[in-house]
Coordinates of C-alpha atoms in Angstrom, one line a residue:
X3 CA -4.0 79.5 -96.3
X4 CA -1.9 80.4 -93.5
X5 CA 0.9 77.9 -91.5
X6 CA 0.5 77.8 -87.5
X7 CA 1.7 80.1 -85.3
X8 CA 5.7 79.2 -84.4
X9 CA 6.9 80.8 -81.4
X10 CA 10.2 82.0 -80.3
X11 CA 11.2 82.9 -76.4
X12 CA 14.4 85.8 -76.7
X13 CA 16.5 84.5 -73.8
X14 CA 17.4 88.5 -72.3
X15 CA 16.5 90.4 -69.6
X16 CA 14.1 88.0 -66.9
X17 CA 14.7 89.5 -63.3
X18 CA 16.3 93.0 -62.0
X19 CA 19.5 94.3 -63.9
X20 CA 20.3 90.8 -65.0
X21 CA 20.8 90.4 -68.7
X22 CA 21.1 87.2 -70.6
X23 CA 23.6 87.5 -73.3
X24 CA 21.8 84.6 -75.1
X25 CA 21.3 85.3 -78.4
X26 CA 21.9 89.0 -78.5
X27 CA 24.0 91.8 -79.2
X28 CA 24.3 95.0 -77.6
X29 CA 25.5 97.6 -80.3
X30 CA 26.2 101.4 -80.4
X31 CA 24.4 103.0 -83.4
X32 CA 26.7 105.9 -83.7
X33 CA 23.9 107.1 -80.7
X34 CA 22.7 106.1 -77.5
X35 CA 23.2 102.3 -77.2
X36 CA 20.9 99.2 -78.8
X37 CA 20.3 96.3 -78.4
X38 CA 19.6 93.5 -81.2
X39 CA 18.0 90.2 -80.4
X40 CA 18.1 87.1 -82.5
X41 CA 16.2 86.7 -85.9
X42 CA 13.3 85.6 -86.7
X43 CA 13.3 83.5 -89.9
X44 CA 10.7 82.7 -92.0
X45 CA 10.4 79.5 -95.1
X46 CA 9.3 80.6 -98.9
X47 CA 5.6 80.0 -99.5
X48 CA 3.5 80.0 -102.5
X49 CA 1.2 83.3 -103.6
X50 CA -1.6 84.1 -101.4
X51 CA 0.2 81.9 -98.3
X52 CA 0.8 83.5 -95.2
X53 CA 3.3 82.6 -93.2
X54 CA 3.5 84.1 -89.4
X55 CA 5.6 84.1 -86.0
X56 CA 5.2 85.0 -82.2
X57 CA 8.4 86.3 -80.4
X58 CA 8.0 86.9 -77.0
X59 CA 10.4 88.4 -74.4
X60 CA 10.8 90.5 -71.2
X61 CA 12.7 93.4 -70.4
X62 CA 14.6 94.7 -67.5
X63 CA 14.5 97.7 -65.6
X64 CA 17.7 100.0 -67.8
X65 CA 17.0 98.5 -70.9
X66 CA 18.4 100.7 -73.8
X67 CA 16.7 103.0 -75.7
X68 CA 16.4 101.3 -78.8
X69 CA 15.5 97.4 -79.2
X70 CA 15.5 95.6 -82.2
X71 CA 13.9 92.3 -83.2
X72 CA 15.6 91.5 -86.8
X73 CA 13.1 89.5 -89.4
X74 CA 14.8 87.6 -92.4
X75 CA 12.5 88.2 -94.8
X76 CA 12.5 86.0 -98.3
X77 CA 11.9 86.7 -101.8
X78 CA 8.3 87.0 -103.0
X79 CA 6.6 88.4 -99.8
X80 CA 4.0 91.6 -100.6
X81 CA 3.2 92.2 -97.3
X82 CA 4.2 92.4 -93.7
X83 CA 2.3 92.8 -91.0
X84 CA 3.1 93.6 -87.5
X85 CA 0.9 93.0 -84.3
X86 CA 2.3 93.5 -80.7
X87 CA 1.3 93.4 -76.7
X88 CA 2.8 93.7 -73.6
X89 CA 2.3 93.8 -70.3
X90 CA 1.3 96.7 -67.7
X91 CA 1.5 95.7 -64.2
X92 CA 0.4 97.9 -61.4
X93 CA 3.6 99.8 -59.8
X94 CA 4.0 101.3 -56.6
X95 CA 3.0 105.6 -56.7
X96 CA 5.4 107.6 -57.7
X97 CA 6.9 104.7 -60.7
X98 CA 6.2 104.6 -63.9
X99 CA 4.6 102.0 -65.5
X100 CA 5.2 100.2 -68.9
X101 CA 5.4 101.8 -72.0
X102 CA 7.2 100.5 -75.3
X103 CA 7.0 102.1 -78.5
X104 CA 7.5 100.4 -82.0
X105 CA 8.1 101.1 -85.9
X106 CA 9.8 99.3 -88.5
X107 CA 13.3 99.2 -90.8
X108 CA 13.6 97.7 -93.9
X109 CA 16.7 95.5 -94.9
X110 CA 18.7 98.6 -95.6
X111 CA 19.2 98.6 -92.0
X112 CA 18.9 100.5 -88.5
X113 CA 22.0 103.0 -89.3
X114 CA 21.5 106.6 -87.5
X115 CA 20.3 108.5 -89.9
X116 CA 20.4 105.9 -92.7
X117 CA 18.0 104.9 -95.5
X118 CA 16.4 102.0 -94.0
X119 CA 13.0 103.8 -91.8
X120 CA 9.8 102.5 -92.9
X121 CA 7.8 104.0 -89.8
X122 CA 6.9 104.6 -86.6
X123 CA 4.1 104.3 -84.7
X124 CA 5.1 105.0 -80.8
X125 CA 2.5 103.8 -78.6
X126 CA -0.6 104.8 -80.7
X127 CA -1.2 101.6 -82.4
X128 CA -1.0 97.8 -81.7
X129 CA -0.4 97.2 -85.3
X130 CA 0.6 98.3 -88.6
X131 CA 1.2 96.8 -92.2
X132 CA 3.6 97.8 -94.7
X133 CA 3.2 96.9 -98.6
X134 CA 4.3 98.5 -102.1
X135 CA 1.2 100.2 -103.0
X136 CA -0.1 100.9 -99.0
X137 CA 0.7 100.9 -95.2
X138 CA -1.1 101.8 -92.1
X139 CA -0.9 105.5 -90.9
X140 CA 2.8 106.5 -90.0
X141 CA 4.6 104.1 -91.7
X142 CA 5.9 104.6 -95.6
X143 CA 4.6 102.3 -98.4
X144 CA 6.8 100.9 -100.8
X145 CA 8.4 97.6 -102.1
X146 CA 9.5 94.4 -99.9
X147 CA 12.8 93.4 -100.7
X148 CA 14.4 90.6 -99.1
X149 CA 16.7 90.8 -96.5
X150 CA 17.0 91.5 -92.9
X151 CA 14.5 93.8 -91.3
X152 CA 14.1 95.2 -88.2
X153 CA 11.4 95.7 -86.1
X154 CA 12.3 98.5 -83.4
X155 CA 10.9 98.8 -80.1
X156 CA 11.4 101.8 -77.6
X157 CA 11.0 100.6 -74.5
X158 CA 10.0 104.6 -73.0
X159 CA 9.8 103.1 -69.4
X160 CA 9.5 100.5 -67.7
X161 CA 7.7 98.9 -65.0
X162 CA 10.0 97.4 -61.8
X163 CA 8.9 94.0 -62.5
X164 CA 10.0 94.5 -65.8
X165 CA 8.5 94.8 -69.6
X166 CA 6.9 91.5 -70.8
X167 CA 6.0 91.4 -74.7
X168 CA 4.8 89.7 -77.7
X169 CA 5.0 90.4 -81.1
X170 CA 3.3 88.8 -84.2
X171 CA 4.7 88.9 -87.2
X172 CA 2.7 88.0 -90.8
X173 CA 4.6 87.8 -94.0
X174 CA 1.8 87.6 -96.8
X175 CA 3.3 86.5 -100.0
X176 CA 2.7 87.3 -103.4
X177 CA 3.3 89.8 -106.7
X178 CA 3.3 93.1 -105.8
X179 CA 0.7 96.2 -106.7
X180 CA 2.6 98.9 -108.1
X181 CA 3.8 101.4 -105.9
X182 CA 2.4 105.1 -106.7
X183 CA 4.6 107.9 -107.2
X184 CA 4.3 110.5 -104.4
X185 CA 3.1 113.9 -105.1
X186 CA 3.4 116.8 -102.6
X187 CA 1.7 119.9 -101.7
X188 CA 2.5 122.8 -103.9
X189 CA 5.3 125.4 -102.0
X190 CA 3.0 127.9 -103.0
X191 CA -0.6 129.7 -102.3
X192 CA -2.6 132.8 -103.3
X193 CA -0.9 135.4 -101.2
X194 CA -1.2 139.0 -100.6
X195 CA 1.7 140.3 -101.3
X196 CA 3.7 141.8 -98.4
X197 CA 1.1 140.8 -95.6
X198 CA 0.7 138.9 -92.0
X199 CA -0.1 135.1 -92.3
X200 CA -1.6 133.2 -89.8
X201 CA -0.4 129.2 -89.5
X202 CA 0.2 126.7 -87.2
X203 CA 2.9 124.6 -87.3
X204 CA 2.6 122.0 -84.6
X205 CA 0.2 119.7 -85.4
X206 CA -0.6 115.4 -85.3
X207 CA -2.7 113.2 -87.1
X208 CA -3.7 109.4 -87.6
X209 CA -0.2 109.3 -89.1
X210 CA 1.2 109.7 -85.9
X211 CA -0.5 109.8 -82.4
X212 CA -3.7 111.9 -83.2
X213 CA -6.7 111.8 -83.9
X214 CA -7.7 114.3 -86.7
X215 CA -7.7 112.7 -90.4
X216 CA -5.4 115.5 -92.6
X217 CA -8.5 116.7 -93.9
X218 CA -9.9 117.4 -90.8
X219 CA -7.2 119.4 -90.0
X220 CA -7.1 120.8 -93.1
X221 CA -10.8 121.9 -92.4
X222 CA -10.5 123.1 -89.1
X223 CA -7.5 125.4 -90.2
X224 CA -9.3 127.0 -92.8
X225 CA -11.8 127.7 -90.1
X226 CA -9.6 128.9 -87.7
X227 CA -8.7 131.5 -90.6
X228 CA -5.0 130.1 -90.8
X229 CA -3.0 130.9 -94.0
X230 CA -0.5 127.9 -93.7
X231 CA 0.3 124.9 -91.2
X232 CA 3.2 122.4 -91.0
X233 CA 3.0 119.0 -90.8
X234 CA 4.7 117.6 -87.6
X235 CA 4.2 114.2 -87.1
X236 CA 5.9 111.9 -84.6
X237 CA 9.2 110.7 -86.2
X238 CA 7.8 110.0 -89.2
X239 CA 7.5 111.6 -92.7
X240 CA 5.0 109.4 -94.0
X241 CA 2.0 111.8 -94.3
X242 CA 4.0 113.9 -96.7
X243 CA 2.4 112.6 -100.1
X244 CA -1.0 112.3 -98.3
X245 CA -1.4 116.5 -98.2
X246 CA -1.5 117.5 -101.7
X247 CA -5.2 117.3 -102.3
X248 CA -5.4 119.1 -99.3
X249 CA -3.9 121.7 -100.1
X250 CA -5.1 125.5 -101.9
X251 CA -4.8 128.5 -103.0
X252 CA -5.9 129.8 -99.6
X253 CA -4.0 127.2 -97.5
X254 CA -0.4 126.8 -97.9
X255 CA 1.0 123.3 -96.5
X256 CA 4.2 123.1 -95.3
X257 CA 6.2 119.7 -94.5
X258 CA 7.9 118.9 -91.7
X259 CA 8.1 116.2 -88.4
X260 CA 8.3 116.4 -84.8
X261 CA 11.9 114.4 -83.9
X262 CA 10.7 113.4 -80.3
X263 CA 14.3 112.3 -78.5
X264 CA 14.6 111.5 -75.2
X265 CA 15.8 114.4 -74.2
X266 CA 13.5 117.0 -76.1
X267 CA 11.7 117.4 -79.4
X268 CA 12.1 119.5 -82.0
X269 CA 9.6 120.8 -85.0
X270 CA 11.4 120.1 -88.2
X271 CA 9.4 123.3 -89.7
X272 CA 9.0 123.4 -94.1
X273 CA 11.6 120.5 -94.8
X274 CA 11.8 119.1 -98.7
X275 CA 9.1 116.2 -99.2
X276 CA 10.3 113.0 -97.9
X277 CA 12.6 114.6 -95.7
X278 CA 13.3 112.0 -92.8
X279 CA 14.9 112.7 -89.6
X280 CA 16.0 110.6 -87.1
X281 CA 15.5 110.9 -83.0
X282 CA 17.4 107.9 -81.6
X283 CA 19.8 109.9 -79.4
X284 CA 19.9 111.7 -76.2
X285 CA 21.9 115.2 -75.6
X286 CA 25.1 113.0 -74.1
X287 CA 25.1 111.3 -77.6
X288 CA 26.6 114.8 -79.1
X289 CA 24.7 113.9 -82.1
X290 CA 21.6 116.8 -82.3
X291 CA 23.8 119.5 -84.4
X292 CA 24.4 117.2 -87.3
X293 CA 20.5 116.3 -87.5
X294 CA 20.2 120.2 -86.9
X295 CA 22.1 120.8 -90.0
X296 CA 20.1 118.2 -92.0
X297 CA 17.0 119.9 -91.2
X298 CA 18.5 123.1 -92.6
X299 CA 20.3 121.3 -95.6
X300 CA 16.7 120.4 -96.6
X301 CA 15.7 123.8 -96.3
X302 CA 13.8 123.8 -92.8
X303 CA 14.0 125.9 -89.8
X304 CA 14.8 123.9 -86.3
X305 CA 12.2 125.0 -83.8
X306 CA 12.8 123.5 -80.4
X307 CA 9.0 122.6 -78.8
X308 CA 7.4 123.1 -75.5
X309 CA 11.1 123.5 -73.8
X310 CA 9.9 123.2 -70.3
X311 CA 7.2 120.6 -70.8
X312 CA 7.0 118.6 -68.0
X313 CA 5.9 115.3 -69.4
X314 CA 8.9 112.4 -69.6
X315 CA 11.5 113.0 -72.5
X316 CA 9.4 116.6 -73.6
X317 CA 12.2 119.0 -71.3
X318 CA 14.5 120.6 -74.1
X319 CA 18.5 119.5 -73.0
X320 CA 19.9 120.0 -76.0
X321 CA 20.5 124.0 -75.9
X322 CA 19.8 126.2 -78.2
X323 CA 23.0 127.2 -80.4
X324 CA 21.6 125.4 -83.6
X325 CA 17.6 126.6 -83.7
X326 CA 15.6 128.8 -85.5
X327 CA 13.2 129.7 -83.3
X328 CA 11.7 128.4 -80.0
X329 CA 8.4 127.3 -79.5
X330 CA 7.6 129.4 -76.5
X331 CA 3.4 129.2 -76.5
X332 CA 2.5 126.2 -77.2
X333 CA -1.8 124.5 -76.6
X334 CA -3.8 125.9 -74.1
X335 CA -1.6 128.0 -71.9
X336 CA -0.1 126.4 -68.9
X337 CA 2.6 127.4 -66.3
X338 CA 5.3 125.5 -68.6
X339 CA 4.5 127.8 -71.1
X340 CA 5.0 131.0 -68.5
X341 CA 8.3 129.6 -67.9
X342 CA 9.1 129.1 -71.3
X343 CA 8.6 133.0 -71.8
X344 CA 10.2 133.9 -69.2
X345 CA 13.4 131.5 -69.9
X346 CA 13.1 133.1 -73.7
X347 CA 13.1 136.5 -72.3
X348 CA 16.1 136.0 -70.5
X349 CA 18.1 134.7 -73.6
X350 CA 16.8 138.2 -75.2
X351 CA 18.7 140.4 -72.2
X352 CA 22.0 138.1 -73.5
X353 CA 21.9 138.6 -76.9
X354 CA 21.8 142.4 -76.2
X355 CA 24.4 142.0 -73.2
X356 CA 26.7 140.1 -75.9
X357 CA 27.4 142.8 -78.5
X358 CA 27.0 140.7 -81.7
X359 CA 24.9 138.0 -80.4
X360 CA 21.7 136.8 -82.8
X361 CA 18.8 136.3 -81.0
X362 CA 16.3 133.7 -80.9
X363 CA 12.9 134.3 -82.7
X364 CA 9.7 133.6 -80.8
X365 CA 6.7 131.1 -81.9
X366 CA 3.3 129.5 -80.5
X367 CA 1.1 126.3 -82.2
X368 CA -1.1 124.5 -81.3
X369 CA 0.4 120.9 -80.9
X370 CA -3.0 119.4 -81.8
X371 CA -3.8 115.9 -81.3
X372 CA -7.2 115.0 -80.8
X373 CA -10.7 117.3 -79.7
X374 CA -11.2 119.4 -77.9
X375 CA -7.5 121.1 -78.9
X376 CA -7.8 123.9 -81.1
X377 CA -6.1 123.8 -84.4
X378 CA -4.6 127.3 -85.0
X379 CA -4.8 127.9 -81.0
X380 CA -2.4 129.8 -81.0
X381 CA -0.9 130.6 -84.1
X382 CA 2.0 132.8 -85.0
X383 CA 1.1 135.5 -87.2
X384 CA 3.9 135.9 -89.6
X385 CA 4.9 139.3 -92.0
X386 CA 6.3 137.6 -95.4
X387 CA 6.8 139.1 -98.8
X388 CA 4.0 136.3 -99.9
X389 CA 2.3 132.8 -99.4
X390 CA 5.2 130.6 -100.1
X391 CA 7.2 128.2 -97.8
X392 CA 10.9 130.5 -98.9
X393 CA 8.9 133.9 -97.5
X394 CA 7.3 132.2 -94.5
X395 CA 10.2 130.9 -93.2
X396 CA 12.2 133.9 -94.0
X397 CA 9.8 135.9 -91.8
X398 CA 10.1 133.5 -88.8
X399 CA 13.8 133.3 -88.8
X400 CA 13.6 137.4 -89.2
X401 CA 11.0 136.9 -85.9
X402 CA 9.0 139.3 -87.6
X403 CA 5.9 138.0 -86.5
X404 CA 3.9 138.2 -83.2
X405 CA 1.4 135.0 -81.5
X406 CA -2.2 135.3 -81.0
X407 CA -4.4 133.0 -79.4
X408 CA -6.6 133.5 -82.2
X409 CA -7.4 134.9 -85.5
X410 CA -10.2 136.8 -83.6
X411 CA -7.0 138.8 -82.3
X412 CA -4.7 141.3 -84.7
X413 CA -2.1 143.7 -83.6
X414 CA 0.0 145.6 -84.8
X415 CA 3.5 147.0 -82.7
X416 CA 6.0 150.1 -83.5
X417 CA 8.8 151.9 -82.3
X418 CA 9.7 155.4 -83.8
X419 CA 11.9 158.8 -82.8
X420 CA 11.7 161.8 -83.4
X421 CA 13.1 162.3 -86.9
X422 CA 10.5 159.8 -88.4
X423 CA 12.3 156.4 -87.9
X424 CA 10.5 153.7 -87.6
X425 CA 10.5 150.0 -87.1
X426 CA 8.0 146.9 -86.7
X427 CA 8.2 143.7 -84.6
X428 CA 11.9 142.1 -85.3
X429 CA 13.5 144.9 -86.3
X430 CA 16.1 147.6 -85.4
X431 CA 15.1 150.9 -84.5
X432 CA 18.6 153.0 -85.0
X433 CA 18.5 156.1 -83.1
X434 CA 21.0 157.7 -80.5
X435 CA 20.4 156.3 -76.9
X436 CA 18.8 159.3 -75.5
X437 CA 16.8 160.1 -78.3
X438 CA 12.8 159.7 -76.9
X439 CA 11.2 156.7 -78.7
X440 CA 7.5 156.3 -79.1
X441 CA 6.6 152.4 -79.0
X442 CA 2.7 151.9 -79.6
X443 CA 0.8 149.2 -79.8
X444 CA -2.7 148.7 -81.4
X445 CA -4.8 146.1 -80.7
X446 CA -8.2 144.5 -82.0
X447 CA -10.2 141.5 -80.5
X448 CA -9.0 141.4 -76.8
X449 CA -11.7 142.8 -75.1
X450 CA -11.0 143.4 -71.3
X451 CA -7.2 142.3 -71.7
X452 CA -4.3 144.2 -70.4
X453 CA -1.3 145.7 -72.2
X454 CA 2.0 144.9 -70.9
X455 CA 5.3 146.5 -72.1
X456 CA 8.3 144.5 -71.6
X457 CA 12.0 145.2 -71.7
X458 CA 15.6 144.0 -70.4
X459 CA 14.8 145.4 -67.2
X460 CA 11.0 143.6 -67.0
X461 CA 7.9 145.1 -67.3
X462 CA 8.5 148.5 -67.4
X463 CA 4.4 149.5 -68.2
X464 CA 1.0 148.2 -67.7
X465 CA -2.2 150.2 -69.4
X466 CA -5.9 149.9 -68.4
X467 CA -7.8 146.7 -69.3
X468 CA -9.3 147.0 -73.0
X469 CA -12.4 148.2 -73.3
X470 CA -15.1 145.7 -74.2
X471 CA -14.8 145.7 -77.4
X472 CA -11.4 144.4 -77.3
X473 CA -9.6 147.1 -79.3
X474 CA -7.7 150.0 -78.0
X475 CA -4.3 151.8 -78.7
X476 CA -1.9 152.2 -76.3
X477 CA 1.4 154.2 -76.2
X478 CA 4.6 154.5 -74.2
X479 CA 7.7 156.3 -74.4
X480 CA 10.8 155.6 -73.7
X481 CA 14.9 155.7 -75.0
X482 CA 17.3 152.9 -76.0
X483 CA 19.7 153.8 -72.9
X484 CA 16.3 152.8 -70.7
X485 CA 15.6 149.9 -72.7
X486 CA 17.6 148.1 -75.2
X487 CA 14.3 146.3 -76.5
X488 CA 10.6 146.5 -76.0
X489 CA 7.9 143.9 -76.8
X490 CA 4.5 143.5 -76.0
X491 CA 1.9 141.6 -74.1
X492 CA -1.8 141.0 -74.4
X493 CA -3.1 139.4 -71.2
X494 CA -6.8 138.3 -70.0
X495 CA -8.1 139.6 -66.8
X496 CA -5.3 137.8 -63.6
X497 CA -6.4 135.1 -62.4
X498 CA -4.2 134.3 -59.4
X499 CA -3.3 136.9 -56.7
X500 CA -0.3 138.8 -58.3
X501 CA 0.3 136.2 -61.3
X502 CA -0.1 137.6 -64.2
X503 CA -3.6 136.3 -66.4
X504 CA -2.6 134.1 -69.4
X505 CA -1.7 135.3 -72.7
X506 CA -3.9 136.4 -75.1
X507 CA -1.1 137.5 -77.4
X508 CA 2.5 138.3 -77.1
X509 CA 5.3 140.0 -79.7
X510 CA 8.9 139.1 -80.6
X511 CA 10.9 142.7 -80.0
X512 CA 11.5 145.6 -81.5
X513 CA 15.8 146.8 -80.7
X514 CA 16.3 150.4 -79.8
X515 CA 19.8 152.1 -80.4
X516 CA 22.7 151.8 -83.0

């Protein structure tokens, strides 16, 4: 049985840069500003009833971030169930349309970085549900207490004429299923020992905006010959419990999220299960470190992605004094990802110019949403003590590890002097700084590819394309007063005039001198 529709109009935003007060609030969260409309209430009803409501509203051009719809929800509801539209007028070239995002709180409340998320979905679905013992993809099951929830909509841009909307809201009522105890992936696979392992750690399924099912990415990464991946969805951690039967001895599954601000995203990379962290914040907010440092309290590493993507809110602005690593490579390469390189080689020439200065690891993923991306193209290719998160992720923060645009590609890079030292990707090689060093690089599966040696001054040597076979070894020598750090370069045949062809594989450095 279910009760008419009722309908509610919010009284905000109608027309250009006027706003209503009506029955609103505007808010800070501790983060970029909020706004919070009036409630939606909704009458007790007997088991099996459904009980629903239609809000509509419109808003203006400048609207903030975040926008929440609150929902008083009574004892005895099961289930709630969220549908929503809006409109998408045409827009003169050169604007940007309408686009609103949407996920849901629970009656613990909206706080930044408070216990209250139940989900988000962006823009990738038009509906969700949320009960004890289920929910829809990217939003977290469990019970429905009473109390004030909130819907939360992220207007991401909107159109001139402004953002028209609706949103139905079903409250099924009823006893509860129990809710199942999560159980997570095992921190742990069949290693090798010491040994190079392949993952991926950018990825997005169903429980976010992709398309792959986790076992379809679970499958396609065992075919791309990867050892581990990390799962990175969209502001959400709700595909956590949903790996462990995924999971094997030959695949290691680490957990993570993508925290997609306005101002830049971020791979949460090997957080504890259930880790949740929160995006609503620009870099102005001065907010970023302390989520940062709650990535790292839960044992993760902070990766900053695609830093000079050029889509809207994908351009890192948040710097890069509190990550990891950088994602440098990242999908099928691009010009944004030649810049990245180039913007990560450059903060490799300060840390060496700053005596003392750390330096900042190098990685590629995929970023895999949907065919025809590649899972595991490309992968970072990581040395670790074994196949566990703790070793994986001590390798990357080490930036012992190199990226290959496939598993079809190995190599393997050294520096050494005359007196038999000797050091591999990420490490020091301690000699005086005109003692002759000997870098050389071996390489397998890059057949007609180039060899590029790079330094603080630039490119300092190219070899002869690769045979067709792909492998070849290739030497250089040099001294640490020449070049305080040398990495490598794999690159297909150029395809533009004096650019440069696009990476087949690239290496974080090796140091020369004391």
């Amino acid at each position: 049985m279910c009760e008419d529709d009722h309908e509610q109009e919010h009284g905000h935003g109608h027309g250009h840069g006027r706003t209503g007060v009506g029955r609103r609030a505007v808010f800070a969260t501790g983060a970029a500003a909020a706004l919070t409309l009036g409630s939606v209430s909704f009458a007790a009803a007997a088991p099996r009833e459904q009980r629903r409501r239609t809000v509509r509203g419109t808003l203006p051009p400048g609207s903030p971030d975040f926008v929440y719809v609150p929902v008083d929800v009574p004892r005895g509801v099961r289930e709630i169930h969220v549908a929503y539209t809006y409109d998408r007028p045409a827009v003169p070239a050169g604007t940007q349309g309408n686009a609103l995002d949407i996920g849901l709180f629970d009656e613990r409340g909206t706080e930044l970085g408070g216990r209250g998320f139940r989900g988000w979905s962006g823009g990738a679905r038009t509906e969700f549900f949320v009960r004890a013992d289920a929910a829809t993809p990217g939003y977290v099951a469990g019970p429905v207490r009473a109390g004030t929830w909130h819907i939360a909509l992220g207007p991401y841009t909107v159109a001139p004429q402004g953002l028209a909307y609706e949103i139905t809201i079903t409250l099924t009522y009823g006893e509860e299923e129990p809710a199942p105890r999560p159980v997570y992936p095992p921190e742990r696979a069949r290693g090798r020992g010491r040994a190079w392992y392949r993952g991926d750690c950018h990825l997005h399924s169903e429980y976010s905006d992709g398309r792959y099912t986790l076992a379809e990415i679970a499958e396609q990464a065992r075919a791309a010959g990867l050892d581990f991946i990390n799962s990175s969805e969209h502001n959400t951690h709700s595909a956590h419990p949903h790996w462990a039967g995924l999971a094997g001895d030959d695949l290691l599954i680490l957990l993570g999220e993508e925290v997609t601000t306005r101002n830049g995203h971020v791979v949460a990379l090997g957080t504890d299960p259930g880790t949740f962290v929160d995006w609503r914040y620009r870099a102005r907010d001065n907010r970023f470190g302390r989520f940062a440092r709650q990535i790292r309290g839960a044992g993760g590493l902070v990766v900053p992605a695609h830093p000079h993507a050029t889509c809207i809110g994908c351009n890192w602005k948040f710097g890069f004094g509190e990550a990891d690593a950088v994602e440098v490579w990242n999908g099928a390469y691009t010009p944004d990802d030649e810049v990245a390189l180039a913007d990560w080689d450059g903060m490799l020439v300060a840390a060496v110019r700053d005596a003392g200065r750390s330096w900042l690891p190098a990685m590629g993923s995929s970023d895999s949403h949907r065919s025809p991306d590649v899972i595991g193209r490309p992968q970072t290719v990581v040395l670790a003590d074994d196949l566990t998160r703790e070793a994986i992720q001590e390798g990357i923060r080490a930036g012992r590890s190199y990226v290959a645009e496939s598993s079809k590609l190995s190599l393997s890079f050294t520096a050494s002097g005359g007196r038999g030292e000797h050091a591999g990707i990420g490490e020091r090689l301690r000699v005086d700084r005109d003692t002759p060093v000997t870098v050389r690089l071996e390489v397998t599966g890059a057949p007609r590819c180039t060899v590029r040696f790079v330094t603080d001054q630039g490119v300092l040597f190219t070899g002869d394309p690769l045979p067709v076979s792909g492998a070849g070894t290739v030497e250089w020598r040099t001294t640490a007063s020449y070049a305080a750090y040398v990495r490598a370069e794999v690159r297909h045949d150029t395809a533009a005039g004096p650019l440069p062809g696009a990476l087949a594989a690239f290496t974080n450095p090796v140091f020369l001198g004391r």
